[in-house]
CSV table of C-alpha atoms in Angstrom, one decimal:
chain,number,residue,atom,x,y,z
A,1,MET,CA,-4.6,26.8,17.0
A,2,ALA,CA,-7.0,27.0,14.0
A,3,LEU,CA,-10.1,25.5,15.0
A,4,LEU,CA,-12.5,24.6,12.7
A,5,THR,CA,-16.3,23.6,13.3
A,6,PHE,CA,-18.9,22.3,12.0
A,7,HIS,CA,-22.9,22.4,12.4
A,8,SER,CA,-23.7,19.5,14.5
A,9,PRO,CA,-27.1,17.2,14.2
A,10,PRO,CA,-29.9,17.1,16.3
A,11,ALA,CA,-29.2,15.9,19.9
A,12,LEU,CA,-29.8,11.9,20.3
A,13,GLY,CA,-33.0,11.2,22.9
A,14,VAL,CA,-31.8,8.9,25.3
A,15,PRO,CA,-34.1,6.9,27.2
A,16,PRO,CA,-33.8,7.8,31.0
A,17,ARG,CA,-33.2,4.4,32.9
A,18,MET,CA,-31.1,2.7,30.3
A,19,LEU,CA,-26.8,1.5,31.0
A,20,GLY,CA,-25.0,4.9,31.3
A,21,MET,CA,-23.9,5.7,28.0
A,22,TRP,CA,-21.0,8.5,27.5
A,23,SER,CA,-22.7,10.0,23.9
A,24,LEU,CA,-19.1,12.0,22.4
A,25,LEU,CA,-19.7,13.3,19.0
A,26,LEU,CA,-16.2,14.1,17.0
A,27,LEU,CA,-16.6,15.9,14.0
A,28,TRP,CA,-13.9,15.1,12.1
A,29,GLY,CA,-14.8,16.3,8.5
A,30,LEU,CA,-17.1,16.9,5.3
A,31,GLY,CA,-15.4,14.1,3.2
A,32,THR,CA,-15.9,10.9,2.7
A,33,PRO,CA,-12.9,8.5,1.6
A,34,CYS,CA,-12.6,8.2,-2.1
A,35,GLN,CA,-12.3,4.7,-3.3
A,36,GLY,CA,-11.1,3.3,-6.2
A,37,LEU,CA,-7.5,5.5,-7.2
A,38,LEU,CA,-5.4,7.7,-5.4
A,39,GLU,CA,-3.3,10.1,-7.5
A,40,LYS,CA,-1.4,11.6,-4.9
A,41,VAL,CA,2.5,10.1,-3.9
A,42,GLY,CA,1.6,10.8,0.2
A,43,THR,CA,1.0,7.8,1.9
A,44,LEU,CA,-2.8,6.8,2.5
A,45,ALA,CA,-3.1,5.2,6.2
A,46,ARG,CA,-7.4,4.0,6.7
A,47,ILE,CA,-8.1,3.4,10.6
A,48,ASP,CA,-10.4,1.2,11.6
A,49,LYS,CA,-12.8,2.2,14.1
A,50,ASP,CA,-11.9,-0.4,16.7
A,51,GLU,CA,-8.2,1.4,16.7
A,52,LEU,CA,-10.0,4.6,17.6
A,53,GLY,CA,-11.8,2.8,20.8
A,54,LYS,CA,-9.0,1.2,21.8
A,55,ALA,CA,-6.8,4.7,22.2
A,56,ILE,CA,-9.7,5.8,23.9
A,57,GLN,CA,-10.0,2.8,26.2
A,58,ASN,CA,-6.5,2.5,26.8
A,59,SER,CA,-6.1,5.8,27.5
A,60,LEU,CA,-9.2,5.1,30.6
A,61,VAL,CA,-7.2,1.9,31.5
A,62,GLY,CA,-3.3,2.8,32.0
A,63,GLY,CA,-3.2,6.2,32.4
A,64,PRO,CA,-4.8,8.3,36.3
A,65,ILE,CA,-8.0,9.8,34.5
A,66,LEU,CA,-10.5,7.4,36.6
A,67,GLN,CA,-8.6,7.7,39.7
A,68,ASN,CA,-8.5,11.3,39.1
A,69,VAL,CA,-12.5,11.2,39.3
A,70,LEU,CA,-12.0,9.3,42.2
A,71,GLY,CA,-13.0,11.1,45.7
A,72,THR,CA,-14.1,14.8,44.1
A,73,VAL,CA,-17.8,15.3,45.1
A,74,THR,CA,-17.5,16.2,48.6
A,75,SER,CA,-15.2,15.5,51.3
A,76,VAL,CA,-16.5,15.6,55.1
A,77,ASN,CA,-18.8,18.6,56.3
A,78,GLN,CA,-17.3,20.6,53.1
A,79,GLY,CA,-17.8,20.7,49.3
A,80,LEU,CA,-21.3,20.5,47.7
A,81,LEU,CA,-23.1,18.4,50.0
A,82,GLY,CA,-21.2,19.4,53.3
A,83,SER,CA,-21.7,22.2,55.7
A,84,GLY,CA,-20.6,24.7,53.0
A,85,GLY,CA,-22.3,23.6,50.5
A,86,LEU,CA,-26.4,23.5,49.5
A,87,LEU,CA,-27.1,21.5,52.7
A,88,GLY,CA,-24.6,23.6,55.0
A,89,GLY,CA,-24.8,26.8,56.9
A,90,GLY,CA,-27.3,29.3,54.1
A,91,GLY,CA,-27.3,26.9,52.4
A,92,LEU,CA,-30.6,25.3,49.7
A,93,LEU,CA,-31.3,22.8,52.2
A,94,SER,CA,-29.8,24.4,55.9
A,95,TYR,CA,-31.7,25.3,58.7
A,96,GLY,CA,-32.6,28.2,57.0
A,97,GLY,CA,-34.2,25.6,54.2
A,98,VAL,CA,-36.7,23.5,53.5
A,99,PHE,CA,-34.4,20.0,54.6
A,100,GLY,CA,-32.2,21.6,57.7
A,101,VAL,CA,-32.0,17.8,59.8
A,102,VAL,CA,-30.3,16.5,56.6
A,103,GLU,CA,-27.2,18.9,57.4
A,104,GLU,CA,-26.1,15.3,58.5
A,105,LEU,CA,-25.7,14.1,55.3
A,106,SER,CA,-22.0,15.0,54.4
A,107,GLY,CA,-19.1,13.3,53.0
A,108,LEU,CA,-20.4,11.6,50.0
A,109,LYS,CA,-18.1,11.5,47.5
A,110,ILE,CA,-17.4,9.0,44.6
A,111,GLU,CA,-15.4,5.5,45.9
A,112,GLU,CA,-16.1,3.6,42.8
A,113,LEU,CA,-16.2,4.4,39.1
A,114,THR,CA,-16.6,1.2,36.4
A,115,LEU,CA,-13.9,1.1,33.6
A,116,PRO,CA,-16.3,2.2,30.8
A,117,LYS,CA,-17.3,0.0,28.6
A,118,VAL,CA,-16.0,1.8,24.7
A,119,SER,CA,-18.5,1.7,21.1
A,120,LEU,CA,-18.1,4.0,19.0
A,121,LYS,CA,-20.2,4.6,15.3
A,122,LEU,CA,-18.4,6.5,12.4
A,123,LEU,CA,-20.4,9.3,11.0
A,124,PRO,CA,-19.4,8.9,7.4
A,125,GLY,CA,-18.9,12.3,5.8
A,126,PHE,CA,-19.5,14.1,10.1
A,127,GLY,CA,-17.2,12.7,12.5
A,128,VAL,CA,-17.8,10.0,15.4
A,129,GLN,CA,-20.3,9.1,17.8
A,130,LEU,CA,-18.9,7.1,21.0
A,131,SER,CA,-19.9,5.7,24.0
A,132,LEU,CA,-18.7,4.9,26.5
A,133,HIS,CA,-21.4,2.8,30.0
A,134,THR,CA,-20.4,3.2,33.4
A,135,LYS,CA,-21.4,3.1,36.8
A,136,VAL,CA,-20.2,6.3,39.9
A,137,GLY,CA,-19.9,4.2,43.4
A,138,LEU,CA,-20.2,6.5,46.2
A,139,HIS,CA,-20.3,6.6,49.9
A,140,GLY,CA,-21.2,9.4,52.5
A,141,SER,CA,-22.8,9.3,56.2
A,142,GLY,CA,-26.3,9.4,56.1
A,143,PRO,CA,-28.8,11.4,57.4
A,144,LEU,CA,-29.8,8.8,60.5
A,145,GLY,CA,-26.6,7.8,61.0
A,146,GLY,CA,-24.0,4.4,59.3
A,147,LEU,CA,-22.1,4.4,56.0
A,148,LEU,CA,-24.4,5.6,53.1
A,149,GLN,CA,-23.5,3.7,49.9
A,150,LEU,CA,-24.6,4.4,46.4
A,151,ALA,CA,-24.5,3.5,42.8
A,152,ALA,CA,-25.3,5.6,40.2
A,153,GLU,CA,-25.7,4.9,36.4
A,154,VAL,CA,-24.6,7.7,34.0
A,155,ASN,CA,-25.0,9.2,30.8
A,156,VAL,CA,-22.6,12.1,29.3
A,157,SER,CA,-23.2,13.9,26.3
A,158,SER,CA,-20.9,15.4,24.8
A,159,ARG,CA,-19.6,17.3,21.3
A,160,VAL,CA,-16.1,17.8,20.1
A,161,ALA,CA,-14.6,19.5,17.4
A,162,LEU,CA,-12.3,18.9,15.0
A,163,GLY,CA,-9.7,21.6,14.9
A,164,VAL,CA,-5.7,21.6,13.9
A,165,SER,CA,-3.3,22.4,16.2
A,166,SER,CA,-0.1,24.9,15.4
A,167,ARG,CA,1.8,22.1,14.6
A,168,GLY,CA,-0.8,21.1,11.5
A,169,THR,CA,-1.7,17.8,13.6
A,170,PRO,CA,-5.5,16.7,14.0
A,171,ILE,CA,-6.6,18.0,17.4
A,172,LEU,CA,-10.0,17.0,19.5
A,173,VAL,CA,-11.0,19.7,21.1
A,174,LEU,CA,-14.6,20.0,23.7
A,175,LYS,CA,-17.1,22.0,22.9
A,176,ARG,CA,-19.5,20.8,24.7
A,177,CYS,CA,-20.4,18.6,27.6
A,178,SER,CA,-23.1,17.4,29.6
A,179,THR,CA,-24.5,14.8,31.9
A,180,MET,CA,-28.3,12.1,32.3
A,181,LEU,CA,-28.5,10.6,35.3
A,182,GLY,CA,-29.5,7.1,34.5
A,183,HIS,CA,-30.6,4.5,38.0
A,184,ILE,CA,-29.9,5.4,41.3
A,185,SER,CA,-29.4,2.6,43.4
A,186,LEU,CA,-29.6,2.4,48.0
A,187,LEU,CA,-27.1,0.0,48.1
A,188,SER,CA,-26.7,0.0,52.2
A,189,GLY,CA,-27.8,2.3,54.3
A,190,LEU,CA,-31.2,4.7,55.3
A,191,LEU,CA,-31.9,7.8,52.8
A,192,PRO,CA,-36.0,9.0,53.8
A,193,ALA,CA,-37.7,9.1,50.0
A,194,PRO,CA,-37.6,12.8,50.0
A,195,LEU,CA,-34.1,12.7,50.7
A,196,PHE,CA,-33.4,10.5,47.7
A,197,GLY,CA,-34.8,13.3,45.0
A,198,VAL,CA,-32.2,15.4,47.0
A,199,VAL,CA,-29.6,13.5,46.1
A,200,GLU,CA,-30.8,13.2,42.4
A,201,GLN,CA,-30.9,16.4,42.0
A,202,THR,CA,-27.7,17.4,43.1
A,203,LEU,CA,-25.2,14.7,41.3
A,204,PHE,CA,-26.7,15.9,38.0
A,205,LYS,CA,-25.2,19.6,39.0
A,206,VAL,CA,-22.5,17.8,40.4
A,207,LEU,CA,-21.4,14.7,38.0
A,208,PRO,CA,-21.1,17.6,35.1
A,209,GLY,CA,-18.3,19.5,36.5
A,210,LEU,CA,-16.5,16.0,37.1
A,211,LEU,CA,-17.2,13.4,34.3
A,212,CYS,CA,-16.7,16.4,31.4
A,213,PRO,CA,-13.1,17.3,32.4
A,214,MET,CA,-12.3,13.5,32.2
A,215,VAL,CA,-13.9,13.4,28.9
A,216,ASP,CA,-11.3,16.5,28.0
A,217,SER,CA,-8.6,14.1,28.8
A,218,VAL,CA,-9.6,11.1,27.6
A,219,LEU,CA,-9.8,13.7,24.3
A,220,GLY,CA,-5.9,14.8,25.5
A,221,VAL,CA,-3.9,11.2,25.6
A,222,VAL,CA,-6.2,10.5,22.1
A,223,ASN,CA,-4.1,14.1,20.4
A,224,GLU,CA,-1.2,12.9,21.6
A,225,LEU,CA,-1.5,9.9,19.6
A,226,LEU,CA,-2.9,11.7,16.4
A,227,GLY,CA,0.0,13.8,17.0
A,228,THR,CA,2.5,10.8,16.2
A,229,VAL,CA,1.4,11.4,12.5
A,230,LEU,CA,3.5,14.3,12.6
A,231,SER,CA,6.9,12.7,13.2
A,232,LEU,CA,10.8,12.9,12.1
A,233,VAL,CA,11.7,9.8,10.9
A,234,PRO,CA,16.1,9.9,10.1
A,235,LEU,CA,17.0,7.6,7.4
A,236,GLY,CA,20.8,6.9,8.4
A,237,ALA,CA,23.4,9.2,6.9
A,238,LEU,CA,21.2,9.4,4.0
A,239,GLY,CA,18.9,12.1,5.6
A,240,SER,CA,14.9,11.9,6.9
A,241,VAL,CA,11.6,11.6,6.3
A,242,GLU,CA,9.1,14.4,8.1
A,243,PHE,CA,5.5,12.9,8.1
A,244,THR,CA,2.8,15.7,7.8
A,245,LEU,CA,-1.2,15.9,7.0
A,246,ALA,CA,-1.8,16.5,3.9
A,247,THR,CA,-5.4,16.9,4.6
A,248,LEU,CA,-7.9,16.8,7.1
A,249,PRO,CA,-8.9,13.3,8.0
A,250,LEU,CA,-11.9,11.7,5.8
A,251,ILE,CA,-14.4,9.5,7.0
A,252,SER,CA,-16.5,6.1,6.2
A,253,ASN,CA,-18.7,4.2,8.4
A,254,GLN,CA,-15.4,1.6,8.9
A,255,TYR,CA,-12.6,3.8,9.2
A,256,ILE,CA,-10.4,7.2,9.0
A,257,GLU,CA,-8.7,7.8,6.0
A,258,LEU,CA,-5.9,9.9,6.5
A,259,ASP,CA,-4.0,11.6,3.7
A,260,ILE,CA,-0.2,11.6,5.1
A,261,ASN,CA,2.1,13.5,3.1
A,262,PRO,CA,6.3,12.2,3.6
A,263,ILE,CA,8.9,14.9,3.0
A,264,VAL,CA,12.1,13.7,2.2
A,265,LYS,CA,15.0,15.5,3.1
A,266,SER,CA,19.0,15.3,2.4
A,267,VAL,CA,21.4,15.7,5.2
A,268,ALA,CA,22.3,19.4,3.8
A,269,GLY,CA,18.3,19.4,4.8
A,270,ASP,CA,17.1,20.1,1.4
A,271,VAL,CA,13.9,18.6,0.4
A,272,ILE,CA,13.9,16.5,-2.2
A,273,ASP,CA,11.0,16.4,-5.2
A,274,PHE,CA,8.8,12.9,-5.2
A,275,PRO,CA,9.1,11.4,-8.9
A,276,LYS,CA,5.2,11.7,-10.6
A,277,PRO,CA,3.5,8.8,-10.4
A,278,PRO,CA,3.8,6.9,-13.7
A,279,LYS,CA,-0.5,7.0,-13.4
A,280,PRO,CA,-3.3,6.7,-9.9
A,281,ILE,CA,-2.8,3.6,-7.7
A,282,LYS,CA,-5.7,1.9,-7.3
A,283,VAL,CA,-6.1,1.4,-3.9
A,284,PRO,CA,-8.3,-2.0,-2.8
A,285,PRO,CA,-11.0,-2.1,-0.5
A,286,LYS,CA,-10.5,-2.3,2.9
A,287,GLU,CA,-12.1,-5.1,5.0
A,288,ASP,CA,-14.4,-4.8,7.9
A,289,HIS,CA,-12.0,-5.0,11.5
A,290,THR,CA,-8.6,-4.4,9.6
A,291,SER,CA,-6.6,-0.8,9.3
A,292,GLN,CA,-4.3,-0.2,6.2
A,293,VAL,CA,-1.4,1.8,5.0
A,294,VAL,CA,-0.9,2.0,1.7
A,295,VAL,CA,3.3,3.0,0.8
A,296,PRO,CA,3.1,4.5,-3.1
A,297,LEU,CA,6.0,3.8,-5.3
A,298,PRO,CA,7.8,7.3,-5.4
A,299,LEU,CA,8.6,6.9,-1.9
A,300,PHE,CA,10.6,3.9,-2.5
A,301,SER,CA,11.9,5.4,-6.1
A,302,THR,CA,12.8,8.7,-3.8
A,303,VAL,CA,14.8,6.5,-1.1
A,304,PHE,CA,16.6,5.0,-4.2
A,305,GLY,CA,17.1,8.3,-5.5
A,306,LEU,CA,19.1,9.3,-2.3
A,307,LEU,CA,20.8,6.5,-2.2
A,308,GLN,CA,22.4,7.3,-5.8
A,309,THR,CA,22.7,10.8,-4.6
A,310,ASN,CA,25.1,10.1,-1.4
A,311,SER,CA,27.3,7.2,-3.6
A,312,ALA,CA,25.6,4.9,-1.8
A,313,LEU,CA,25.4,2.6,-4.2
A,314,ASP,CA,29.4,3.2,-5.9
A,315,ILE,CA,31.6,0.4,-5.1
A,316,ASP,CA,35.6,-0.5,-5.7
A,317,ILE,CA,35.2,-4.5,-6.0
A,318,THR,CA,38.5,-5.9,-5.1
A,319,ARG,CA,40.1,-9.6,-4.0
A,320,GLU,CA,39.6,-8.4,-0.8
A,321,LEU,CA,36.1,-8.6,-1.0
A,322,VAL,CA,35.0,-11.4,-2.8
A,323,PRO,CA,36.0,-15.9,-1.7
A,324,SER,CA,38.7,-17.0,-3.7
A,325,ASN,CA,36.4,-19.6,-5.3
A,326,VAL,CA,35.0,-16.1,-7.7
A,327,PRO,CA,37.9,-15.1,-10.5
A,328,LEU,CA,39.5,-12.2,-9.8
A,329,THR,CA,42.8,-12.0,-11.8
A,330,THR,CA,43.9,-10.7,-15.8
A,331,THR,CA,43.5,-14.7,-16.2
A,332,ASP,CA,40.6,-15.0,-15.5
A,333,LEU,CA,39.4,-12.7,-17.7
A,334,ALA,CA,41.2,-14.3,-20.4
A,335,ALA,CA,40.0,-17.5,-20.3
A,336,LEU,CA,36.9,-15.3,-21.3
A,337,VAL,CA,37.7,-12.5,-23.6
A,338,PRO,CA,41.4,-12.7,-24.0
A,339,GLU,CA,40.6,-9.7,-26.8
A,340,ALA,CA,40.3,-7.6,-24.2
A,341,LEU,CA,44.2,-7.7,-22.4
A,342,GLY,CA,46.0,-7.0,-25.1
A,343,LYS,CA,49.5,-7.2,-24.2
A,344,LEU,CA,49.0,-7.4,-20.6
A,345,PRO,CA,50.7,-10.6,-18.6
A,346,PRO,CA,48.4,-12.8,-16.9
A,347,GLY,CA,48.2,-13.5,-13.1
A,348,GLN,CA,47.0,-9.9,-12.0
A,349,GLN,CA,44.6,-9.0,-9.8
A,350,LEU,CA,41.7,-7.2,-11.2
A,351,LEU,CA,40.1,-3.8,-9.9
A,352,LEU,CA,35.9,-3.7,-10.8
A,353,SER,CA,34.8,0.0,-9.7
A,354,VAL,CA,30.9,0.7,-10.6
A,355,ARG,CA,29.4,3.5,-10.4
A,356,VAL,CA,25.7,4.8,-10.5
A,357,LYS,CA,25.3,8.2,-12.3
A,358,GLU,CA,21.2,7.8,-12.4
A,359,ALA,CA,18.6,6.8,-9.9
A,360,PRO,CA,17.7,3.6,-9.8
A,361,SER,CA,14.1,2.9,-10.8
A,362,VAL,CA,11.7,0.7,-8.8
A,363,THR,CA,8.9,-1.5,-9.9
A,364,LEU,CA,6.1,-2.2,-8.0
A,365,GLN,CA,3.5,-4.6,-9.4
A,366,ASN,CA,1.9,-8.4,-10.1
A,367,GLY,CA,3.0,-9.4,-6.3
A,368,LYS,CA,6.9,-8.6,-7.1
A,369,ALA,CA,8.7,-5.6,-6.1
A,370,THR,CA,12.1,-4.9,-8.5
A,371,ILE,CA,14.6,-2.3,-8.4
A,372,SER,CA,16.9,-1.8,-11.8
A,373,ILE,CA,20.3,0.1,-11.2
A,374,PRO,CA,22.3,1.4,-14.3
A,375,ALA,CA,25.4,1.6,-13.9
A,376,ASN,CA,28.9,2.2,-15.6
A,377,ILE,CA,31.7,-0.8,-14.6
A,378,HIS,CA,35.1,-0.5,-14.8
A,379,VAL,CA,37.7,-2.9,-15.4
A,380,LEU,CA,41.2,-1.9,-14.2
A,381,SER,CA,44.2,-4.5,-13.5
A,382,TYR,CA,45.4,-3.8,-9.9
A,383,PRO,CA,48.7,-4.6,-9.8
A,384,PRO,CA,50.4,-4.8,-6.1
A,385,LYS,CA,52.8,-2.5,-6.4
A,386,GLY,CA,51.8,-0.1,-9.1
A,387,THR,CA,49.4,2.1,-10.4
A,388,PRO,CA,46.0,0.5,-11.7
A,389,GLU,CA,45.7,0.3,-15.5
A,390,ALA,CA,42.3,0.6,-17.6
A,391,LEU,CA,41.2,-2.0,-19.8
A,392,PHE,CA,37.9,-1.3,-20.8
A,393,GLU,CA,34.2,0.1,-20.0
A,394,LEU,CA,31.2,-1.4,-19.4
A,395,LYS,CA,27.1,-0.4,-19.5
A,396,ALA,CA,25.2,-2.5,-17.3
A,397,VAL,CA,22.1,-2.6,-16.0
A,398,LEU,CA,21.8,-4.6,-12.6
A,399,THR,CA,17.8,-6.2,-12.4
A,400,LEU,CA,17.5,-7.1,-8.6
A,401,ASN,CA,14.2,-8.0,-7.0
A,402,ALA,CA,12.5,-7.0,-3.1
A,403,GLN,CA,11.6,-9.3,-0.7
A,404,LEU,CA,10.0,-6.9,1.7
A,405,ALA,CA,8.9,-6.8,5.3
A,406,PRO,CA,7.1,-4.5,7.8
A,407,SER,CA,8.1,-3.8,11.0
A,408,VAL,CA,6.9,-1.5,13.7
A,409,THR,CA,8.6,1.4,11.8
A,410,LYS,CA,9.3,0.6,8.5
A,411,LEU,CA,9.3,-1.2,5.7
A,412,HIS,CA,12.5,-3.4,4.9
A,413,LEU,CA,14.5,-4.4,1.7
A,414,SER,CA,16.6,-7.3,0.8
A,415,LEU,CA,18.3,-7.2,-2.2
A,416,SER,CA,18.5,-10.0,-4.7
A,417,LEU,CA,20.3,-9.9,-8.0
A,418,GLU,CA,17.9,-12.0,-10.7
A,419,ARG,CA,19.6,-10.7,-13.8
A,420,LEU,CA,22.3,-8.4,-14.9
A,421,SER,CA,23.4,-7.7,-18.8
A,422,VAL,CA,25.9,-5.7,-20.3
A,423,LYS,CA,27.2,-3.7,-23.4
A,424,LEU,CA,30.9,-2.0,-24.2
A,425,ALA,CA,30.9,1.3,-23.7
A,426,SER,CA,34.5,1.5,-25.1
A,427,SER,CA,38.5,-0.8,-24.7
A,428,PHE,CA,41.7,0.2,-24.6
A,429,ALA,CA,42.7,-2.8,-26.4
A,430,HIS,CA,40.2,-4.6,-28.6
A,431,ALA,CA,36.5,-4.5,-29.2
A,432,PHE,CA,34.6,-7.9,-28.1
A,433,ASP,CA,31.7,-9.5,-27.6
A,434,ALA,CA,30.9,-8.4,-23.8
A,435,SER,CA,28.3,-10.7,-23.3
A,436,ARG,CA,30.9,-13.0,-22.2
A,437,LEU,CA,31.4,-11.7,-19.2
A,438,GLU,CA,27.4,-11.8,-18.0
A,439,GLU,CA,27.9,-14.8,-16.2
A,440,TRP,CA,31.2,-14.3,-14.4
A,441,LEU,CA,30.0,-10.5,-13.5
A,442,SER,CA,27.1,-11.8,-11.9
A,443,ASP,CA,28.9,-14.3,-9.6
A,444,VAL,CA,30.7,-11.1,-8.6
A,445,VAL,CA,27.8,-8.7,-8.2
A,446,ARG,CA,26.3,-11.6,-5.8
A,447,VAL,CA,29.1,-11.9,-3.5
A,448,ALA,CA,30.6,-8.1,-3.6
A,449,TYR,CA,28.1,-5.8,-4.3
A,450,VAL,CA,24.4,-7.3,-3.0
A,451,PRO,CA,25.3,-7.4,0.4
A,452,LYS,CA,26.4,-3.6,0.2
A,453,LEU,CA,23.2,-2.6,-1.2
A,454,ASN,CA,21.4,-4.6,2.0
A,455,VAL,CA,23.6,-3.2,4.6
A,456,ASP,CA,22.5,0.2,2.8
A,457,LEU,CA,19.0,-0.6,3.0
A,458,ASP,CA,19.2,-1.1,6.3
A,459,VAL,CA,17.3,2.2,6.4
A,460,GLY,CA,14.3,1.0,5.0
A,461,ILE,CA,11.6,2.4,4.3
A,462,PRO,CA,9.6,4.5,6.9
A,463,LEU,CA,6.2,3.9,7.6
A,464,PRO,CA,3.5,7.0,9.1
A,465,LYS,CA,2.7,6.2,13.1
A,466,VAL,CA,-0.7,6.8,14.4
A,467,LEU,CA,-3.2,6.2,17.1
A,468,ASN,CA,0.4,3.0,18.0
A,469,VAL,CA,-1.4,0.4,15.2
A,470,SER,CA,1.5,-1.6,15.0
A,471,PHE,CA,2.5,-2.8,11.2
A,472,ALA,CA,5.1,-5.5,12.3
A,473,ASN,CA,2.6,-8.8,11.2
A,474,ALA,CA,0.3,-7.0,8.8
A,475,ALA,CA,-0.4,-8.8,5.8
A,476,LEU,CA,1.4,-7.8,3.0
A,477,LYS,CA,0.4,-7.1,-0.9
A,478,ILE,CA,2.5,-5.8,-3.5
A,479,ILE,CA,-0.2,-3.8,-6.5
A,480,GLU,CA,0.8,-1.4,-9.3
A,481,ASN,CA,2.3,1.2,-8.3
A,482,ALA,CA,2.4,0.9,-4.1
A,483,VAL,CA,2.3,-1.6,-1.3
A,484,VAL,CA,-0.8,-2.5,0.6
A,485,LEU,CA,0.0,-3.2,4.1
A,486,THR,CA,-2.8,-4.9,5.6
A,487,VAL,CA,-3.4,-5.7,10.0
A,488,VAL,CA,-6.4,-6.8,11.7
A,489,SER,CA,-7.5,-4.9,14.3
């Protein structure tokens, strides 16, 4: 693990009797998020401070972290306040000490730990100040007999440095931790005034060793969530996308910004180069209490490029793929371009062989996503028994609209044909005006080709996973050269 340590500011003063508060300083980075233009091809994630607070709160609620603290101060006649501890034989307050009579104060243990209330403040260009409000309930045997119950408010201050793990993920490392007691209340039992100070001093010594490991455990849970940034997302038979962190996280006063680098690989493991963005992306500002993911145009283009290189955009359209109301015979073709058939008899089936030899182009702008697919369409007669006979070849451009819908893991795409334009590339009979075929070909493409494309596009455009933030119900906005997903925290 490579650890990056930054100079920390002076410790903040905390009133001794305030509600217990843990102040945790997370040193994320010295930079602040850039405003306006995004010149990289990676995915940009802006995670609101509320999501970090949720992750910390959930680590305390859903796991054993709080339970592990209970019962760890002492056990009966053992531990720091037992016979072998501060109040025991040879200890500070044993029979050889000043208050030998208090040996009977034993078995003091934490029985309750109030679920901390989490609040935090982001420090632009520096880190995070995290506050956890809690109260500790302690039970034990009193020196005069009977049950002794105490409640103590605690302030634990910790400093955490940001490191980078060997896997390339951000990791938070606890560097220093100390506690400050707030108000101590005697809830039941008798405790002479001199011993009250003894208990206070003892808790001051004991609690750092009990509560600081809990802070470390919280960071461990959050680090696991941060580690999910590094993930491998399969793209079916096409390949995969591996998300990595391109730079150290950046901080504003409302969110943490992650520059996430998607590495697209073919099924053979070859890295696919991203096309260069036509121009920088103007990232819209993020509103308070929302998180944002910006998916750039190059990621869309690369996925469609994978479809093309894997021949997933190619298709042979025969009668079996089209409904009966869509014409696909030489008789139907003769009604549109009779000169294209030459001496070929009517009534024969047609075969349309669609081949895409160039990567499609993707356009994102003005709230609209458009896919343009250049294709060669070979039209052949297809006799039931015999060899297909080539009739002519068309140069076609298919323009499709893409409807986008986010889920937890990806952006789903659903295509529909907007228009089709064709030009005659070659003919084995006579030249003709190929535009007369556009309406007919559009009908064939809609029923046979577009459904195939939508099946192949089920892989979608993968989304990074950060702190379990779900963008399934995010508001989607298509801007120039990017798609922006925004979810309320």
